[in-house]
Coordinates of C-alpha atoms in Angstrom, one line a residue:
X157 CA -8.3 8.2 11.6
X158 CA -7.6 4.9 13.4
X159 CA -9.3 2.1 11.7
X160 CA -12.6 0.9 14.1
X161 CA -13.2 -2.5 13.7
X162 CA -16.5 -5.2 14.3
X163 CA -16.7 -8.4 15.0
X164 CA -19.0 -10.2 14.6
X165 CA -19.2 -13.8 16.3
X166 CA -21.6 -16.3 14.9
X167 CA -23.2 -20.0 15.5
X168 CA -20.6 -22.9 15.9
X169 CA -20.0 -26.8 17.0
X170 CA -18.5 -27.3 20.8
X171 CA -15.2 -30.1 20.4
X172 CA -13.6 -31.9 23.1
X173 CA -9.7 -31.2 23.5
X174 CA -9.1 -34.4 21.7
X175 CA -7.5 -34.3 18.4
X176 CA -10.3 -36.1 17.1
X177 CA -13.4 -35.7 19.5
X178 CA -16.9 -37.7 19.4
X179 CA -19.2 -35.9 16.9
X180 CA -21.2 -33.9 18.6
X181 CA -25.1 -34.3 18.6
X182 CA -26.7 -30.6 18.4
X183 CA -30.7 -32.2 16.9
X184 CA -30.2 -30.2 13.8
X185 CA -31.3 -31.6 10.4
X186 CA -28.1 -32.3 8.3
X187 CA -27.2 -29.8 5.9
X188 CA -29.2 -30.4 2.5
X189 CA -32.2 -32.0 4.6
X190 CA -35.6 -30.5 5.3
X191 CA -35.0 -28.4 8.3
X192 CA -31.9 -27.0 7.7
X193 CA -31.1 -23.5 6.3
X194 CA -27.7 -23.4 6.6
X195 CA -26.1 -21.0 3.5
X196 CA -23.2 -20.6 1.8
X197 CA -22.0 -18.7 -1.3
X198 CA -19.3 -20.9 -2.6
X199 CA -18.2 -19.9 -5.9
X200 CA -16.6 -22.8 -8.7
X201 CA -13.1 -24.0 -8.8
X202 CA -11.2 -21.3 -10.9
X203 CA -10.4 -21.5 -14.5
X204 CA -6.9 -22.0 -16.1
X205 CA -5.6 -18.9 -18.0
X206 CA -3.0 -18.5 -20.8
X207 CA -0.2 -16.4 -20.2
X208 CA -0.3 -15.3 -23.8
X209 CA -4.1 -13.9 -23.5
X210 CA -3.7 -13.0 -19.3
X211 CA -0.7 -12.4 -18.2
X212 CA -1.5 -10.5 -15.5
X213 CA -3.5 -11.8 -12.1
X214 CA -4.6 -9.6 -9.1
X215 CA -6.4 -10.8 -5.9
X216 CA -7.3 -9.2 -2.8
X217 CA -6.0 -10.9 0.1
X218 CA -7.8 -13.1 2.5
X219 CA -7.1 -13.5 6.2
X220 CA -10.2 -15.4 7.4
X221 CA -10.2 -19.1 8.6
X222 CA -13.4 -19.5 9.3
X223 CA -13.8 -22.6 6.2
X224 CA -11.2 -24.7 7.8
X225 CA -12.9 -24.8 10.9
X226 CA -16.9 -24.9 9.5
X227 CA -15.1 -27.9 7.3
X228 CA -13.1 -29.5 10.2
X229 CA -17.2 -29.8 11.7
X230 CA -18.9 -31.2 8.9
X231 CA -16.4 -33.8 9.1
X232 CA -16.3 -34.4 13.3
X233 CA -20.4 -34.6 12.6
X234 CA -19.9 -37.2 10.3
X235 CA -21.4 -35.2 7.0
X236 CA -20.5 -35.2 3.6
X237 CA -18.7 -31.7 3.6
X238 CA -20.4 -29.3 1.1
X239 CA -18.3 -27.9 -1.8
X240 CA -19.4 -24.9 -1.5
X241 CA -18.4 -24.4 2.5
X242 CA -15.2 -25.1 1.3
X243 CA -12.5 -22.3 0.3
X244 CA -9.0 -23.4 -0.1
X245 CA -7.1 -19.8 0.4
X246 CA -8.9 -19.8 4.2
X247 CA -7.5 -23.1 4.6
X248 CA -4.2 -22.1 4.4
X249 CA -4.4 -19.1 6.2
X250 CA -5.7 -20.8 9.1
X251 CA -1.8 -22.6 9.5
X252 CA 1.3 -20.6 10.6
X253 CA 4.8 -20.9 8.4
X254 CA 8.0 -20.1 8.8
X255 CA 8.1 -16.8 6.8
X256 CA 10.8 -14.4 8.2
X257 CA 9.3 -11.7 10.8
X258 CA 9.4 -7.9 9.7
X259 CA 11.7 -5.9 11.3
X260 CA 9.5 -2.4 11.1
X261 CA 6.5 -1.7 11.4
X262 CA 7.2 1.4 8.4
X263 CA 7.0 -1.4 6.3
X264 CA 4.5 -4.6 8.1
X265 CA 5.0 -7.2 6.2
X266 CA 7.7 -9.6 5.0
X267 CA 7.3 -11.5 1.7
X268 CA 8.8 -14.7 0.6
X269 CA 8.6 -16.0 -2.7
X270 CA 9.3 -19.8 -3.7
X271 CA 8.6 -22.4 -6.1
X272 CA 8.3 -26.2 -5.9
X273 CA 7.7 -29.2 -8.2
X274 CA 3.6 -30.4 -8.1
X275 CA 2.7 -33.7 -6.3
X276 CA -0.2 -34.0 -8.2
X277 CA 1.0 -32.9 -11.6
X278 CA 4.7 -33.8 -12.5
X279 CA 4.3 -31.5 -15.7
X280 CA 3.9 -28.4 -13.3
X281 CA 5.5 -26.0 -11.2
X282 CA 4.0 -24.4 -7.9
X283 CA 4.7 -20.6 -7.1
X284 CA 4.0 -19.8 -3.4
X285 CA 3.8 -16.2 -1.8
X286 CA 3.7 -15.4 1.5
X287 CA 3.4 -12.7 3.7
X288 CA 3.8 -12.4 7.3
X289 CA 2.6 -9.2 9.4
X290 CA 4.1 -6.9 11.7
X291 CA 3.6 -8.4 15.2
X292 CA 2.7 -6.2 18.2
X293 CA 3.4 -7.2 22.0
X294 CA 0.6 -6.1 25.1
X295 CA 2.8 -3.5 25.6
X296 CA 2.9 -1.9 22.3
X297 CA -0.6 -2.9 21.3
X298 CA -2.6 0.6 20.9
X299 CA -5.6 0.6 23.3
X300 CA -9.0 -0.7 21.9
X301 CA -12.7 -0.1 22.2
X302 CA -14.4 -2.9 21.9
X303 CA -18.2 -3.6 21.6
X304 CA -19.3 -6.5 21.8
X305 CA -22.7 -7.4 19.6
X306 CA -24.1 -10.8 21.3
X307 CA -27.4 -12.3 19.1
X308 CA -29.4 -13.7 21.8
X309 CA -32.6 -14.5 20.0
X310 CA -34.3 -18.1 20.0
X311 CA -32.3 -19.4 17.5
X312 CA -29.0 -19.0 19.8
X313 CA -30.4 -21.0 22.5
X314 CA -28.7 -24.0 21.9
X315 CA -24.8 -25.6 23.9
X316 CA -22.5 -24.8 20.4
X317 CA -24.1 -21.4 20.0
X318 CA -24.5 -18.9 23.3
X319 CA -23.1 -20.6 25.7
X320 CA -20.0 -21.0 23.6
X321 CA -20.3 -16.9 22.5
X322 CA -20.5 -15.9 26.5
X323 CA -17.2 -18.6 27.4
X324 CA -15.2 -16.7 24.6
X325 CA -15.7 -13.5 24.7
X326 CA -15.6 -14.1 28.8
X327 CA -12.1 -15.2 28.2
X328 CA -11.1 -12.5 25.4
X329 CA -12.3 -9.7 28.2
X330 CA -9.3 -11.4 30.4
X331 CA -6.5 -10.7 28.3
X332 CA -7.6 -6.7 28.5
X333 CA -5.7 -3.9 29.9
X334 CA -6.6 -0.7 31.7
X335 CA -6.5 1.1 28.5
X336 CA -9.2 -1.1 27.1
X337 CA -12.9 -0.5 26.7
X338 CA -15.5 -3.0 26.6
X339 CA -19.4 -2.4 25.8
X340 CA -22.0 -5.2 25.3
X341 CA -25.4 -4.5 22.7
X342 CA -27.7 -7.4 22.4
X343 CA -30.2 -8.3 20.3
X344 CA -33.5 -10.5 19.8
X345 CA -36.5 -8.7 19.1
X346 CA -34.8 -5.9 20.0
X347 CA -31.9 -4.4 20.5
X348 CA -30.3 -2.8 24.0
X349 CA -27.1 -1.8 26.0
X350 CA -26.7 -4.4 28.6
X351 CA -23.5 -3.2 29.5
X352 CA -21.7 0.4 29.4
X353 CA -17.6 1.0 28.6
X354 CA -15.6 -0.6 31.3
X355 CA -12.2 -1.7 31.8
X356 CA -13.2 -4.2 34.3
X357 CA -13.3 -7.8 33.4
X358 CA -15.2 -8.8 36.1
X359 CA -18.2 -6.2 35.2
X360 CA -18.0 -8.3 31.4
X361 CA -18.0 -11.6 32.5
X362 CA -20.9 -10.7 34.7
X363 CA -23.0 -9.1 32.2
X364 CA -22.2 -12.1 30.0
X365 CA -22.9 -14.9 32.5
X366 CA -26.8 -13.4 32.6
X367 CA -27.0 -13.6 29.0
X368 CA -30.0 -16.0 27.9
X369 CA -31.8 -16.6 24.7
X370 CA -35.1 -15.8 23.2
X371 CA -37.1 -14.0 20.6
X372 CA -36.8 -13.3 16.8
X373 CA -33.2 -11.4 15.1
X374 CA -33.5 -8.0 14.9
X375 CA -30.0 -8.1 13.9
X376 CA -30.2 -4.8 11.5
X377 CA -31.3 -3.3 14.8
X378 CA -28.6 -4.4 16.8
X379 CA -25.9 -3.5 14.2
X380 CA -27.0 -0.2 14.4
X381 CA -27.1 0.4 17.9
X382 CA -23.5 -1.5 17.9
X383 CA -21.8 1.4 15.5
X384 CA -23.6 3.8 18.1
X385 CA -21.8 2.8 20.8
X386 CA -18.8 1.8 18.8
X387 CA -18.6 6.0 17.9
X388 CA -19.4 7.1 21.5
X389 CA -16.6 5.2 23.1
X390 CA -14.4 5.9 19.7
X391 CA -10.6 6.2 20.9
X392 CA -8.4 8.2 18.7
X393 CA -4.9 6.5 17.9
X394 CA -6.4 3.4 19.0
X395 CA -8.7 0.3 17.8
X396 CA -12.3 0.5 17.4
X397 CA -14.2 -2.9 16.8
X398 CA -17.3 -4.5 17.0
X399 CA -18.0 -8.1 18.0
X400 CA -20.9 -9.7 16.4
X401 CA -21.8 -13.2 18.4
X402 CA -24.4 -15.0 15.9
X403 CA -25.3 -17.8 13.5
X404 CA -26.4 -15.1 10.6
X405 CA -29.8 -15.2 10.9
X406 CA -30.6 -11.3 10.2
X407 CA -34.8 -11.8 10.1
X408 CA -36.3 -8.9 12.0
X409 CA -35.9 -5.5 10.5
X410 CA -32.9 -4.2 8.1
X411 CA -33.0 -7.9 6.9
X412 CA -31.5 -7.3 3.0
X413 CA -28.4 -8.0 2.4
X414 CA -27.8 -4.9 0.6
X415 CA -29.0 -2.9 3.6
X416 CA -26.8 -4.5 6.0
X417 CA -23.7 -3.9 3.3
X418 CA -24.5 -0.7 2.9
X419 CA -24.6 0.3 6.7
X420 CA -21.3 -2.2 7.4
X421 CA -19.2 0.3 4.1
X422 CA -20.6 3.4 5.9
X423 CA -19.3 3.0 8.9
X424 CA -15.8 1.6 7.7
X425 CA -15.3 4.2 5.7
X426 CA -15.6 6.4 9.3
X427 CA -13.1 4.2 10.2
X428 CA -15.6 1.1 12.3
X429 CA -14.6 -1.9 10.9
X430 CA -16.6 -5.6 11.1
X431 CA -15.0 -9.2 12.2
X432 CA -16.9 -12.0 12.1
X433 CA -17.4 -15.0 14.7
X434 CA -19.5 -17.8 13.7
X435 CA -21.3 -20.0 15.5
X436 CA -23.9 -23.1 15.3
X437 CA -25.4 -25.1 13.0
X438 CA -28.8 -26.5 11.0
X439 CA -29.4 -22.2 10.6
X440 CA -25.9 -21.0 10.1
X441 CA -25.7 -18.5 7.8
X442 CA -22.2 -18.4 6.7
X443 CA -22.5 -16.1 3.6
X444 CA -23.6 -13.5 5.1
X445 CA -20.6 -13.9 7.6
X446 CA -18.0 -14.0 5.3
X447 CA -19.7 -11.1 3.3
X448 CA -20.1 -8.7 6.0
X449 CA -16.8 -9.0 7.4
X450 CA -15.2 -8.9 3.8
X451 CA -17.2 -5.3 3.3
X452 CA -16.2 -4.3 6.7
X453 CA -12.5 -4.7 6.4
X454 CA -12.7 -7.3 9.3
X455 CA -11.8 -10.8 9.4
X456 CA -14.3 -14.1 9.6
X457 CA -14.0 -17.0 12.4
X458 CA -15.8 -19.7 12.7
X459 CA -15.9 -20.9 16.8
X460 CA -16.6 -24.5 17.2
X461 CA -15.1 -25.5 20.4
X462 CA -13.3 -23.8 23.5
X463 CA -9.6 -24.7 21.9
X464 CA -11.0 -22.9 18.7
X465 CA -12.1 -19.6 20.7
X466 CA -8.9 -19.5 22.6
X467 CA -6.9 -19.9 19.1
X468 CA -8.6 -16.9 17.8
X469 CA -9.1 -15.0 20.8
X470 CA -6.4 -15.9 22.9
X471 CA -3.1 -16.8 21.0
X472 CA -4.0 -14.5 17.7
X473 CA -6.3 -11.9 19.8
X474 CA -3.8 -9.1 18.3
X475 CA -3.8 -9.9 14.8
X476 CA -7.8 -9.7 15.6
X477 CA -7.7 -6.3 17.0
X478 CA -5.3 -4.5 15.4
X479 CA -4.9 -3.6 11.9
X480 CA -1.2 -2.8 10.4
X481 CA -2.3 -2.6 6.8
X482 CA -5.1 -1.8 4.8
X483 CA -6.3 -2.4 1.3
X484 CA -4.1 -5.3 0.5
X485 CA -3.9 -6.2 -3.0
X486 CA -1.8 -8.5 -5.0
X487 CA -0.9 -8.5 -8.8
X488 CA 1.3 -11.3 -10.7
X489 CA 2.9 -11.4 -13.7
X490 CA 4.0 -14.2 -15.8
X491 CA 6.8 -13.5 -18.5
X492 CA 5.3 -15.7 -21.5
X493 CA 9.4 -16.6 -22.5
X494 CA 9.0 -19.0 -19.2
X495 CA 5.7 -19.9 -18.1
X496 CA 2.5 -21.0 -21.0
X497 CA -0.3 -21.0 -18.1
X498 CA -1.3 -20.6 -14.5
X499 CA -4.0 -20.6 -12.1
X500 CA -4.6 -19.4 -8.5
X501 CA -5.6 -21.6 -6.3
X502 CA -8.4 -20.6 -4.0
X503 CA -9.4 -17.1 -3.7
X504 CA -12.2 -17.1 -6.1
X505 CA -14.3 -14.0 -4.1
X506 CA -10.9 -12.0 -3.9
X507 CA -10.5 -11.9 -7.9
X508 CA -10.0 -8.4 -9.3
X509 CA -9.9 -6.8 -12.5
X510 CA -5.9 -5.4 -13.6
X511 CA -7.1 -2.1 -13.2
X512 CA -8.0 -2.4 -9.3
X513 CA -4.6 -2.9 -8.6
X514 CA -4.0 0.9 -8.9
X515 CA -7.5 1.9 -8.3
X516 CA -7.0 3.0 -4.4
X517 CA -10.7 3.4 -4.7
X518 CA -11.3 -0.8 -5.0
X519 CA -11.5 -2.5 -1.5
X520 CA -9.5 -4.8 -0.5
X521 CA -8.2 -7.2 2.3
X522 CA -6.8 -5.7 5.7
X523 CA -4.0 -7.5 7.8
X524 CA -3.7 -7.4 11.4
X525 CA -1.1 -7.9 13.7
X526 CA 1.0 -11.2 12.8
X527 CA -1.8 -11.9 10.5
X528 CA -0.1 -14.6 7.4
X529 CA -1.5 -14.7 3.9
X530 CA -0.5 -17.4 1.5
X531 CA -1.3 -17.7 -2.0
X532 CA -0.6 -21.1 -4.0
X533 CA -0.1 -20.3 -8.0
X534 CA 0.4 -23.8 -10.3
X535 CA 2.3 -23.2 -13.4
X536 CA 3.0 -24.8 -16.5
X537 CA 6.7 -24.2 -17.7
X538 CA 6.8 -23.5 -21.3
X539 CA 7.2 -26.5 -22.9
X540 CA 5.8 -28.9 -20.7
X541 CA 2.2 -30.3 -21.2
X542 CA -0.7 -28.5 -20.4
X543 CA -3.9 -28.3 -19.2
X544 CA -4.9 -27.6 -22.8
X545 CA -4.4 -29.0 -26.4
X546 CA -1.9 -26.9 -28.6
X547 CA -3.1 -23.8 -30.7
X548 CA -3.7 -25.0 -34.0
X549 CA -1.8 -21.9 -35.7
X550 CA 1.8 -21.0 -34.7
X551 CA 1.1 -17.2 -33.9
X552 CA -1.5 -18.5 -31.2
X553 CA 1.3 -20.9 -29.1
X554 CA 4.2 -19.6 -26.5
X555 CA 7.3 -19.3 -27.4
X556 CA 10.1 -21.8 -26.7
X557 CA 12.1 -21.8 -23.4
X558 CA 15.7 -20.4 -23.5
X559 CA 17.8 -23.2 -23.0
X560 CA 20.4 -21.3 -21.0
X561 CA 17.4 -19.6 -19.0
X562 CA 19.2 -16.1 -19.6
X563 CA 16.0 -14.5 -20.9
X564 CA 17.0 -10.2 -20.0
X565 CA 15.7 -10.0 -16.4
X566 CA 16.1 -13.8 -16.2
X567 CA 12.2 -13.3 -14.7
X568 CA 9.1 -16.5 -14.6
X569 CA 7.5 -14.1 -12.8
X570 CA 7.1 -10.4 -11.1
X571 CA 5.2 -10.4 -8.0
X572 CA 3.5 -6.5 -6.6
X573 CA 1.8 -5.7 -3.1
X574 CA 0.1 -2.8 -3.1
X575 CA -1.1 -1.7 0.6
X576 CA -2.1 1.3 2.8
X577 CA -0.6 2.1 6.5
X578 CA -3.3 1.9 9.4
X579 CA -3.5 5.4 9.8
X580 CA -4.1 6.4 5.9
X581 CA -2.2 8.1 3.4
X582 CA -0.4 7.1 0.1
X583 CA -0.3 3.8 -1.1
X584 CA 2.6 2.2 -0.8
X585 CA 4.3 -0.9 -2.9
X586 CA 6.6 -3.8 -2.5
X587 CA 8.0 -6.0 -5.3
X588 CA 9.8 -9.0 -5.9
X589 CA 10.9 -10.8 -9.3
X590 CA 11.0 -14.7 -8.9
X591 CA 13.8 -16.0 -10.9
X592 CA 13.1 -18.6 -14.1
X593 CA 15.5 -20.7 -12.8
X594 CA 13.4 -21.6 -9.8
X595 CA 11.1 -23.7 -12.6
X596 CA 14.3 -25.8 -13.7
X597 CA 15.9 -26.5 -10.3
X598 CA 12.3 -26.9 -8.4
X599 CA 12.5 -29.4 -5.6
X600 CA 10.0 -31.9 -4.7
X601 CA 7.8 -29.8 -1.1
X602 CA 9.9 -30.5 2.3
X603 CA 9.2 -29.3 5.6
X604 CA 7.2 -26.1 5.6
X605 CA 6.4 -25.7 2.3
X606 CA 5.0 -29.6 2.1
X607 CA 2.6 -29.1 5.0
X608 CA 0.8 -25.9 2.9
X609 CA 1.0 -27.4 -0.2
X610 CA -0.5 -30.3 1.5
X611 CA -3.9 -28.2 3.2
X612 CA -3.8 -26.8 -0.8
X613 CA -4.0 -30.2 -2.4
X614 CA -6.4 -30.9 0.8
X615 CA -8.9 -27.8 0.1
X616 CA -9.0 -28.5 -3.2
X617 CA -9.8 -32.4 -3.2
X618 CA -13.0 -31.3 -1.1
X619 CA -13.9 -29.0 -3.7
X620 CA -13.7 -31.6 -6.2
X621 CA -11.1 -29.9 -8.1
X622 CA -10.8 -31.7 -11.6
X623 CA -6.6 -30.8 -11.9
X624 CA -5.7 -33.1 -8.7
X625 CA -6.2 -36.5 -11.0
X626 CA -6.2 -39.2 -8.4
X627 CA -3.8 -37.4 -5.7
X628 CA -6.0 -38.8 -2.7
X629 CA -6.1 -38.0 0.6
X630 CA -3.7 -40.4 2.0
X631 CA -1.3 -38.8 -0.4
X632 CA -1.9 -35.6 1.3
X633 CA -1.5 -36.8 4.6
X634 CA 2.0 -38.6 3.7
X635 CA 3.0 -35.3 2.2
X636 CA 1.8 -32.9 5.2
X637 CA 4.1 -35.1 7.5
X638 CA 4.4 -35.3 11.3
X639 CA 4.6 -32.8 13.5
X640 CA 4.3 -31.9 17.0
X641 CA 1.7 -28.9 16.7
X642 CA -1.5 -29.8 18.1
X643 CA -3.2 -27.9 15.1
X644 CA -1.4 -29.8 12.5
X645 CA -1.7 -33.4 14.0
X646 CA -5.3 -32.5 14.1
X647 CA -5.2 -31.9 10.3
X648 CA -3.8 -35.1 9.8
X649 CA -6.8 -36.9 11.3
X650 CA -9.3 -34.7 9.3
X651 CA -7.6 -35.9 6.1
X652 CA -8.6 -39.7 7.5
X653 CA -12.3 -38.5 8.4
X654 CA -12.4 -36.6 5.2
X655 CA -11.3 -40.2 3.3
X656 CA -14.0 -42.4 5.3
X657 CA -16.7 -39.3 3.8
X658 CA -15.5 -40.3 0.6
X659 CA -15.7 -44.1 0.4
X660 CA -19.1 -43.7 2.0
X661 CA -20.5 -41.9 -0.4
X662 CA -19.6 -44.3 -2.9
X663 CA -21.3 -46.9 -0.9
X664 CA -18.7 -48.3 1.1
X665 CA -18.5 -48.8 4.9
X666 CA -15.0 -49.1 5.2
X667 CA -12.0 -46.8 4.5
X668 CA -9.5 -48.0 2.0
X669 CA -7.5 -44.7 1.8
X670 CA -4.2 -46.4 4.2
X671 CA -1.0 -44.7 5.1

């Protein structure tokens, strides 16, 4: 059965096309003050392991950017950015790289293995993976059913939240063929069909444009009646996906979070899978977001301007809709001969255990159409200094490096994908050694490679991240370098805004962080 999907869009900020725009004022208390009940489940920075006691590492992927742009408003707003809003791995993902394009969609993504000397850390290596999906064109896209699940209770009524819902999805209903289907459920106090399947984007923008808000959240309600209509329109051999317009706030009727997570696993299983939009602030609740479309084999946005909805909607609408590969896992392992220790950077809520790697009953991350997924390892060599003193007793320490590198295999590492095809079946694997002598002839980051290493080093800085010593933000800014993508210029200025955060919560009113 073809994989259904949800989405569901929630509460965000409204930015001018500017690169950096005037905060904007939306009345809410700031996050942390009386008032506000924003939430976010933000888990600490990851522990360093020892290759000699965990040589293996396995993570589900991630393809949600909704951090990067809930961060990139804290810091327009002028607010201290919470650690816990942060996580790095969505950073990253929310940047195009130059990873090579698959050539076949029999096997939909490309990987690309590489390994660069620290900024931060001259004792270290970095090991980045990438993947890039199988892309699709209008004409080869399969046709979706879409539903469209708009929250238009009190708590909406506000310019970043429906308003902003109604001019994206408006503008996601244009770039629709005949083979489409669009439905619209809302919900407030209760929930209702406002508009039946049509392939007319007039007949959505209508039914969107009378939209208004009001009421309490019967969101359990509304889900309900959303996987309803998502199974009466279903469309074999095609895509079936909800779109959930809200800031979170589930408070009238199948309220728990278990509830809702069980109904959401149900209904993916059936092959109806959840995407998250998110939109708003001061109520915002962005762990249930992020939790729901994790469950629901979707992906999480956070919408908080019209350049941000057409980025999503518009320019990645078919890595959105369409899923080329499901249960996406990843395993890593470091041959002790070469590397002492290691840690993942980011991807805290995608750790799994060894075992899941081959458990095809584990969940894990879908990929959509031209979807990217990087994944940032740091690495100490053996022999270098690290992160920890030495083992007092020789049988505890690694073992020296081989001075001609000519270990058998010749292997720092052995990198494993493990991943289903849309339509089911066998798992499949990919595999890819990474040579030791990539730790001895590591280059300082250039180019591509410098700009993700720099939104790492950027992520991780926010997160107060111990390991990055004194690597500021003016140091991450030099090393993400110029560029003439809108996206990435704009990244450049959040570093800036991200330094005048920090000097002012050391009581200064003037930045000091200069190129």
């Amino acid at each position: 059965m073809t994989t259904s999907e949800i989405i569901v869009t929630g509460t965000s900020r409204v930015a001018t096309s500017a690169i950096i725009p005037s905060a904007i004022v939306s009345g809410a208390a700031p996050y942390g003050a009386p008032g506000n009940t924003e939430r976010y489940a933000g888990k600490a920075v990851a522990a360093i392991h020892s290759v000699a006691d965990t040589p293996v590492s396995t993570f589900s992927i991630d393809v949600d950017t909704g951090s990067y742009a809930n961060v990139r408003r804290f810091l327009k707003e002028g607010q201290p950015v919470p650690a816990e809003a942060v996580r790095t791995e969505e950073l990253i993902n929310y940047f195009r790289y130059d990873y090579p394009r698959p050539a076949d969609a029999a096997q939909p993504f490309s990987v690309t293995t590489d390994v660069v000397r620290t900024p931060w850390n001259p004792d270290t290596r970095l090991l980045r993976i990438g993947l890039r999906g199988y892309d699709v064109t209008a004409a080869t896209r399969p046709p979706v059913n879409l539903v469209f699940l708009v929250d238009v209770s009190g708590s909406m009524d506000s310019p970043d939240k429906l308003p902003l819902v109604k001019a994206a999805l408006s503008g996601l209903a244009d770039r629709l063929t005949s083979r489409d289907r669009v439905s619209i459920v809302v919900y407030a106090g209760a929930a209702g069909i406002v508009l039946d399947p049509t392939s007319n984007p007039n007949y959505v923008k209508a039914a969107l444009s009378c939209l208004s808000a009001g009421g309490s959240t019967a969101g359990g309600e509304g889900l309900e009646l959303a996987y309803a209509t998502a199974r009466a329109g279903f469309v074999k051999d095609g895509a079936n996906r909800i779109l959930l317009a809200t800031d979170g706030d589930f408070n009238v009727g199948v309220a728990s979070n278990d509830a809702i997570e069980a109904m959401v696993r149900r209904n993916r299983d059936d092959g109806i899978t959840l995407t998250t939009l998110g939109f708003g602030t001061g109520n915002y609740n962005e762990a249930m977001m992020e939790r729901i479309a994790d469950v629901g084999n979707g992906n999480y946005a956070y919408i908080d301007s019209a350049m941000e909805a057409e980025k999503v909607l518009g320019q990645e609408m078919a890595a959105t809709l369409v899923t080329i590969a499901r249960e996406v896992k990843v395993q890593v392992e470091f041959n002790p001969a070469f590397v002492a220790q290691y840690r993942l950077i980011g991807y805290e809520n995608r750790a799994l255990r060894d075992e899941d790697f081959m458990n095809d009953a584990v969940d894990a991350g879908d990929m959509g159409a031209g979807h990217q997924v990087t994944a940032l390892y740091e690495v100490v060599p053996v022999g270098a200094k690290g992160w920890t003193e030495q083992r007092r007793y020789a049988g505890n320490g690694a073992a020296a490096m081989p001075a001609s590198g000519a270990e058998p295999g010749g292997e720092m590492a052995y990198v494993r994908l493990r991943y289903k095809l849309p339509a089911g079946g066998a798992s499949r694997e990919l595999d890819r050694p990474v040579s030791a002598a990539s730790l001895r002839t590591a280059v300082v980051p250039a180019g591509d490679t410098a700009f993700a290493v720099a939104v790492t080093a950027y992520g991780q800085r926010l997160r107060g991240d111990p390991l990055l010593e004194r690597y500021s933000f003016a140091d991450i800014r030099r090393l993400a370098g110029d560029a003439p993508d809108y996206w990435r210029q704009e990244f450049g200025q959040l570093t800036r805004l991200a330094n005048r955060d920090v000097h002012r919560s050391a009581g200064s009113d003037r930045a000091t962080d200069a190129d």
